PDB file of C-alpha atoms in Angstrom:
ATOM      1  CA  MET A   1     -19.947 -53.032 -17.503  1.00 65.00           C
ATOM      2  CA  LYS A   2     -16.446 -54.214 -16.555  1.00 66.00           C
ATOM      3  CA  THR A   3     -14.981 -52.025 -19.283  1.00 65.00           C
ATOM      4  CA  ILE A   4     -16.807 -48.949 -17.981  1.00 68.00           C
ATOM      5  CA  LEU A   5     -15.671 -49.594 -14.400  1.00 54.00           C
ATOM      6  CA  LEU A   6     -12.088 -50.224 -15.483  1.00 54.00           C
ATOM      7  CA  THR A   7     -12.087 -47.050 -17.596  1.00 59.00           C
ATOM      8  CA  ALA A   8     -13.506 -44.997 -14.698  1.00 56.00           C
ATOM      9  CA  PHE A   9     -10.905 -46.443 -12.328  1.00 56.00           C
ATOM     10  CA  MET A  10      -8.054 -45.657 -14.732  1.00 55.00           C
ATOM     11  CA  LEU A  11      -9.275 -42.071 -15.228  1.00 56.00           C
ATOM     12  CA  CYS A  12      -9.450 -41.501 -11.451  1.00 55.00           C
ATOM     13  CA  PHE A  13      -6.022 -43.101 -10.981  1.00 53.00           C
ATOM     14  CA  TRP A  14      -4.505 -40.942 -13.746  1.00 53.00           C
ATOM     15  CA  GLN A  15      -5.989 -37.750 -12.246  1.00 62.00           C
ATOM     16  CA  GLY A  16      -4.463 -38.678  -8.882  1.00 58.00           C
ATOM     17  CA  ILE A  17      -1.045 -39.138 -10.465  1.00 54.00           C
ATOM     18  CA  LYS A  18      -1.313 -35.785 -12.267  1.00 51.00           C
ATOM     19  CA  ALA A  19      -2.349 -34.001  -9.042  1.00 48.00           C
ATOM     20  CA  GLN A  20       0.570 -35.560  -7.135  1.00 50.00           C
ATOM     21  CA  SER A  21       2.931 -34.561  -9.946  1.00 51.00           C
ATOM     22  CA  ASN A  22       1.728 -30.935  -9.789  1.00 49.00           C
ATOM     23  CA  ILE A  23       2.255 -30.828  -6.009  1.00 49.00           C
ATOM     24  CA  GLU A  24       5.760 -32.262  -6.355  1.00 57.00           C
ATOM     25  CA  MET A  25       6.645 -29.735  -9.075  1.00 56.00           C
ATOM     26  CA  GLU A  26       5.337 -26.874  -6.928  1.00 62.00           C
ATOM     27  CA  ASN A  27       7.294 -28.140  -3.906  1.00 82.00           C
ATOM     28  CA  GLN A  28      10.446 -28.401  -6.020  1.00 89.00           C
ATOM     29  CA  GLY A  29      10.285 -24.667  -6.651  1.00 92.00           C
ATOM     30  CA  GLU A  30       9.583 -23.942  -2.993  1.00 97.00           C
ATOM     31  CA  THR A  31      12.369 -26.299  -1.900  1.00 97.00           C
ATOM     32  CA  LYS A  32      14.754 -24.446  -4.197  1.00 97.00           C
ATOM     33  CA  ALA A  33      13.655 -21.086  -2.766  1.00 97.00           C
ATOM     34  CA  ILE A  34      14.151 -22.271   0.828  1.00 98.00           C
ATOM     35  CA  THR A  35      17.529 -23.806  -0.062  1.00 98.00           C
ATOM     36  CA  GLU A  36      18.657 -20.455  -1.485  1.00 98.00           C
ATOM     37  CA  VAL A  37      17.576 -18.646   1.701  1.00 98.00           C
ATOM     38  CA  ILE A  38      19.552 -21.107   3.820  1.00 98.00           C
ATOM     39  CA  GLU A  39      22.688 -21.124   1.671  1.00 98.00           C
ATOM     40  CA  ASP A  40      22.806 -17.464   0.599  1.00 97.00           C
ATOM     41  CA  TYR A  41      21.648 -15.867   3.855  1.00 98.00           C
ATOM     42  CA  TYR A  42      21.610 -18.267   6.817  1.00 98.00           C
ATOM     43  CA  PHE A  43      24.866 -20.203   6.320  1.00 98.00           C
ATOM     44  CA  LYS A  44      26.692 -17.226   4.794  1.00 97.00           C
ATOM     45  CA  GLY A  45      25.427 -14.863   7.503  1.00 97.00           C
ATOM     46  CA  ILE A  46      26.501 -17.182  10.312  1.00 97.00           C
ATOM     47  CA  TYR A  47      29.882 -17.935   8.701  1.00 97.00           C
ATOM     48  CA  GLU A  48      30.732 -14.290   8.041  1.00 97.00           C
ATOM     49  CA  GLY A  49      28.994 -12.882  11.131  1.00 96.00           C
ATOM     50  CA  ASP A  50      26.840 -10.739   8.832  1.00 97.00           C
ATOM     51  CA  VAL A  51      23.802  -9.647  10.852  1.00 97.00           C
ATOM     52  CA  ARG A  52      22.503  -7.655   7.878  1.00 97.00           C
ATOM     53  CA  LEU A  53      22.091 -10.883   5.900  1.00 97.00           C
ATOM     54  CA  LEU A  54      20.628 -12.755   8.854  1.00 97.00           C
ATOM     55  CA  GLY A  55      18.243  -9.913   9.653  1.00 97.00           C
ATOM     56  CA  LYS A  56      16.688 -10.230   6.195  1.00 97.00           C
ATOM     57  CA  ILE A  57      15.520 -13.811   6.763  1.00 98.00           C
ATOM     58  CA  PHE A  58      14.329 -13.776  10.389  1.00 98.00           C
ATOM     59  CA  HIS A  59      10.884 -12.547  11.387  1.00 98.00           C
ATOM     60  CA  PRO A  60      11.233  -9.804  14.068  1.00 97.00           C
ATOM     61  CA  GLY A  61       9.341 -11.992  16.566  1.00 96.00           C
ATOM     62  CA  THR A  62      11.534 -15.073  16.105  1.00 98.00           C
ATOM     63  CA  LEU A  63      12.462 -16.976  19.257  1.00 98.00           C
ATOM     64  CA  LEU A  64      15.391 -19.369  19.618  1.00 98.00           C
ATOM     65  CA  PHE A  65      15.273 -22.355  21.976  1.00 98.00           C
ATOM     66  CA  GLY A  66      17.537 -25.293  22.631  1.00 97.00           C
ATOM     67  CA  ASP A  67      20.552 -26.428  24.565  1.00 95.00           C
ATOM     68  CA  VAL A  68      24.281 -25.827  24.234  1.00 91.00           C
ATOM     69  CA  LYS A  69      26.704 -28.066  26.132  1.00 89.00           C
ATOM     70  CA  GLY A  70      23.743 -29.443  28.050  1.00 90.00           C
ATOM     71  CA  GLN A  71      22.593 -26.006  29.210  1.00 94.00           C
ATOM     72  CA  PRO A  72      19.205 -24.520  28.265  1.00 96.00           C
ATOM     73  CA  TYR A  73      19.366 -21.865  25.567  1.00 94.00           C
ATOM     74  CA  PHE A  74      16.787 -19.155  24.923  1.00 97.00           C
ATOM     75  CA  LYS A  75      17.125 -15.887  23.024  1.00 97.00           C
ATOM     76  CA  THR A  76      14.996 -13.440  21.139  1.00 98.00           C
ATOM     77  CA  ILE A  77      16.120 -12.704  17.598  1.00 98.00           C
ATOM     78  CA  ASP A  78      17.491  -9.325  18.716  1.00 98.00           C
ATOM     79  CA  LEU A  79      19.680 -10.940  21.404  1.00 97.00           C
ATOM     80  CA  TYR A  80      20.825 -13.600  18.943  1.00 97.00           C
ATOM     81  CA  LEU A  81      21.796 -11.062  16.265  1.00 98.00           C
ATOM     82  CA  ASP A  82      23.588  -8.948  18.865  1.00 97.00           C
ATOM     83  CA  GLY A  83      25.585 -12.026  19.900  1.00 96.00           C
ATOM     84  CA  VAL A  84      26.506 -12.765  16.283  1.00 96.00           C
ATOM     85  CA  LYS A  85      27.570  -9.135  15.790  1.00 96.00           C
ATOM     86  CA  ASN A  86      29.795  -9.137  18.872  1.00 96.00           C
ATOM     87  CA  ARG A  87      31.548 -12.501  18.463  1.00 95.00           C
ATOM     88  CA  GLN A  88      34.428 -13.502  16.246  1.00 95.00           C
ATOM     89  CA  SER A  89      32.906 -14.947  13.097  1.00 96.00           C
ATOM     90  CA  PRO A  90      33.711 -18.524  12.146  1.00 95.00           C
ATOM     91  CA  LYS A  91      35.331 -17.075   9.001  1.00 95.00           C
ATOM     92  CA  ASP A  92      37.685 -14.895  11.054  1.00 96.00           C
ATOM     93  CA  SER A  93      38.401 -17.652  13.586  1.00 94.00           C
ATOM     94  CA  GLY A  94      40.062 -19.827  10.963  1.00 91.00           C
ATOM     95  CA  LYS A  95      38.233 -22.872  12.303  1.00 89.00           C
ATOM     96  CA  PRO A  96      36.283 -25.157   9.965  1.00 90.00           C
ATOM     97  CA  PHE A  97      32.667 -24.329   9.157  1.00 95.00           C
ATOM     98  CA  LYS A  98      30.201 -26.596   7.417  1.00 97.00           C
ATOM     99  CA  GLY A  99      26.477 -26.122   6.971  1.00 97.00           C
ATOM    100  CA  GLU A 100      24.398 -28.961   5.612  1.00 98.00           C
ATOM    101  CA  ILE A 101      20.688 -29.215   4.808  1.00 98.00           C
ATOM    102  CA  LEU A 102      19.390 -32.577   6.033  1.00 98.00           C
ATOM    103  CA  ASN A 103      15.677 -32.293   5.310  1.00 98.00           C
ATOM    104  CA  ILE A 104      13.061 -29.835   4.073  1.00 98.00           C
ATOM    105  CA  THR A 105       9.365 -30.473   4.684  1.00 97.00           C
ATOM    106  CA  ILE A 106       6.877 -28.085   3.081  1.00 97.00           C
ATOM    107  CA  ILE A 107       3.146 -27.950   3.758  1.00 96.00           C
ATOM    108  CA  ASN A 108       1.337 -25.082   2.019  1.00 96.00           C
ATOM    109  CA  SER A 109       2.872 -21.835   3.356  1.00 97.00           C
ATOM    110  CA  ILE A 110       4.891 -23.405   6.191  1.00 98.00           C
ATOM    111  CA  ALA A 111       8.077 -25.435   6.216  1.00 98.00           C
ATOM    112  CA  VAL A 112      10.432 -27.114   8.653  1.00 98.00           C
ATOM    113  CA  VAL A 113      14.097 -27.468   7.776  1.00 98.00           C
ATOM    114  CA  GLU A 114      16.596 -29.681   9.585  1.00 98.00           C
ATOM    115  CA  LEU A 115      20.223 -28.587   9.359  1.00 98.00           C
ATOM    116  CA  ASN A 116      23.601 -29.606  10.670  1.00 98.00           C
ATOM    117  CA  VAL A 117      26.000 -26.743  11.385  1.00 97.00           C
ATOM    118  CA  LYS A 118      29.606 -27.415  12.390  1.00 96.00           C
ATOM    119  CA  MET A 119      31.373 -24.300  13.640  1.00 94.00           C
ATOM    120  CA  TYR A 120      33.987 -23.485  16.253  1.00 91.00           C
ATOM    121  CA  ASP A 121      34.060 -26.633  18.410  1.00 87.00           C
ATOM    122  CA  PHE A 122      30.322 -27.264  18.098  1.00 92.00           C
ATOM    123  CA  ASN A 123      28.180 -29.546  15.999  1.00 95.00           C
ATOM    124  CA  TYR A 124      24.696 -28.044  16.022  1.00 96.00           C
ATOM    125  CA  ARG A 125      21.475 -29.607  14.837  1.00 98.00           C
ATOM    126  CA  ASP A 126      19.075 -26.801  13.923  1.00 98.00           C
ATOM    127  CA  LEU A 127      15.361 -27.031  13.252  1.00 98.00           C
ATOM    128  CA  LEU A 128      14.123 -23.913  11.493  1.00 98.00           C
ATOM    129  CA  SER A 129      10.438 -23.129  11.049  1.00 98.00           C
ATOM    130  CA  PHE A 130       9.635 -21.066   7.972  1.00 98.00           C
ATOM    131  CA  HIS A 131       6.524 -19.223   6.888  1.00 98.00           C
ATOM    132  CA  LYS A 132       5.986 -17.718   3.460  1.00 98.00           C
ATOM    133  CA  PHE A 133       5.157 -14.001   3.735  1.00 94.00           C
ATOM    134  CA  ASP A 134       4.460 -11.968   0.587  1.00 94.00           C
ATOM    135  CA  GLY A 135       6.144 -14.617  -1.566  1.00 95.00           C
ATOM    136  CA  LYS A 136       9.287 -14.844   0.594  1.00 97.00           C
ATOM    137  CA  TRP A 137      10.279 -17.629   2.980  1.00 98.00           C
ATOM    138  CA  ILE A 138      11.087 -16.200   6.431  1.00 98.00           C
ATOM    139  CA  ILE A 139      12.392 -17.996   9.539  1.00 98.00           C
ATOM    140  CA  VAL A 140       9.860 -17.686  12.371  1.00 98.00           C
ATOM    141  CA  ASN A 141      11.422 -20.049  14.922  1.00 98.00           C
ATOM    142  CA  LYS A 142      14.786 -21.681  15.545  1.00 98.00           C
ATOM    143  CA  MET A 143      15.488 -24.662  17.764  1.00 98.00           C
ATOM    144  CA  LEU A 144      18.993 -25.983  18.212  1.00 97.00           C
ATOM    145  CA  THR A 145      20.940 -28.564  20.118  1.00 97.00           C
ATOM    146  CA  ASP A 146      24.647 -29.213  20.462  1.00 94.00           C
ATOM    147  CA  LEU A 147      25.607 -32.722  19.350  1.00 93.00           C
ATOM    148  CA  SER A 148      29.296 -32.254  20.222  1.00 81.00           C
ATOM    149  CA  GLN A 149      29.098 -34.045  23.548  1.00 64.00           C
TER     150      GLN A 149
END
């Protein structure tokens, strides 16, 4: 009887390990896809001031909330992209720019990504909410705060 119980326990334990392994492997692919969106579109688009790149990864209904220099910040994606288009890009300013992914959390078709973005004289902490639409990860919300103070 002990042998049967031990065998049943080991089979259940092994199945749990295999299921966890499959989830981790799936999330590795999704993490890679999100990382590519951030590096190839988000960071590059911000650095170069390329609203065409940024426009490809933001949902049209995206809202941006946060604070900059202690002041509340709110924009629609259209206002944000217009601001990016009409400012001097970090690339053209000659000032340092560094984007860093701090954390990616994925649950099914949603994800939250924490970033640090140093540009101009700011040190931003961004929280981006992603949703997977038609196989592509799209930013649906952006929250930011200025850590420079």
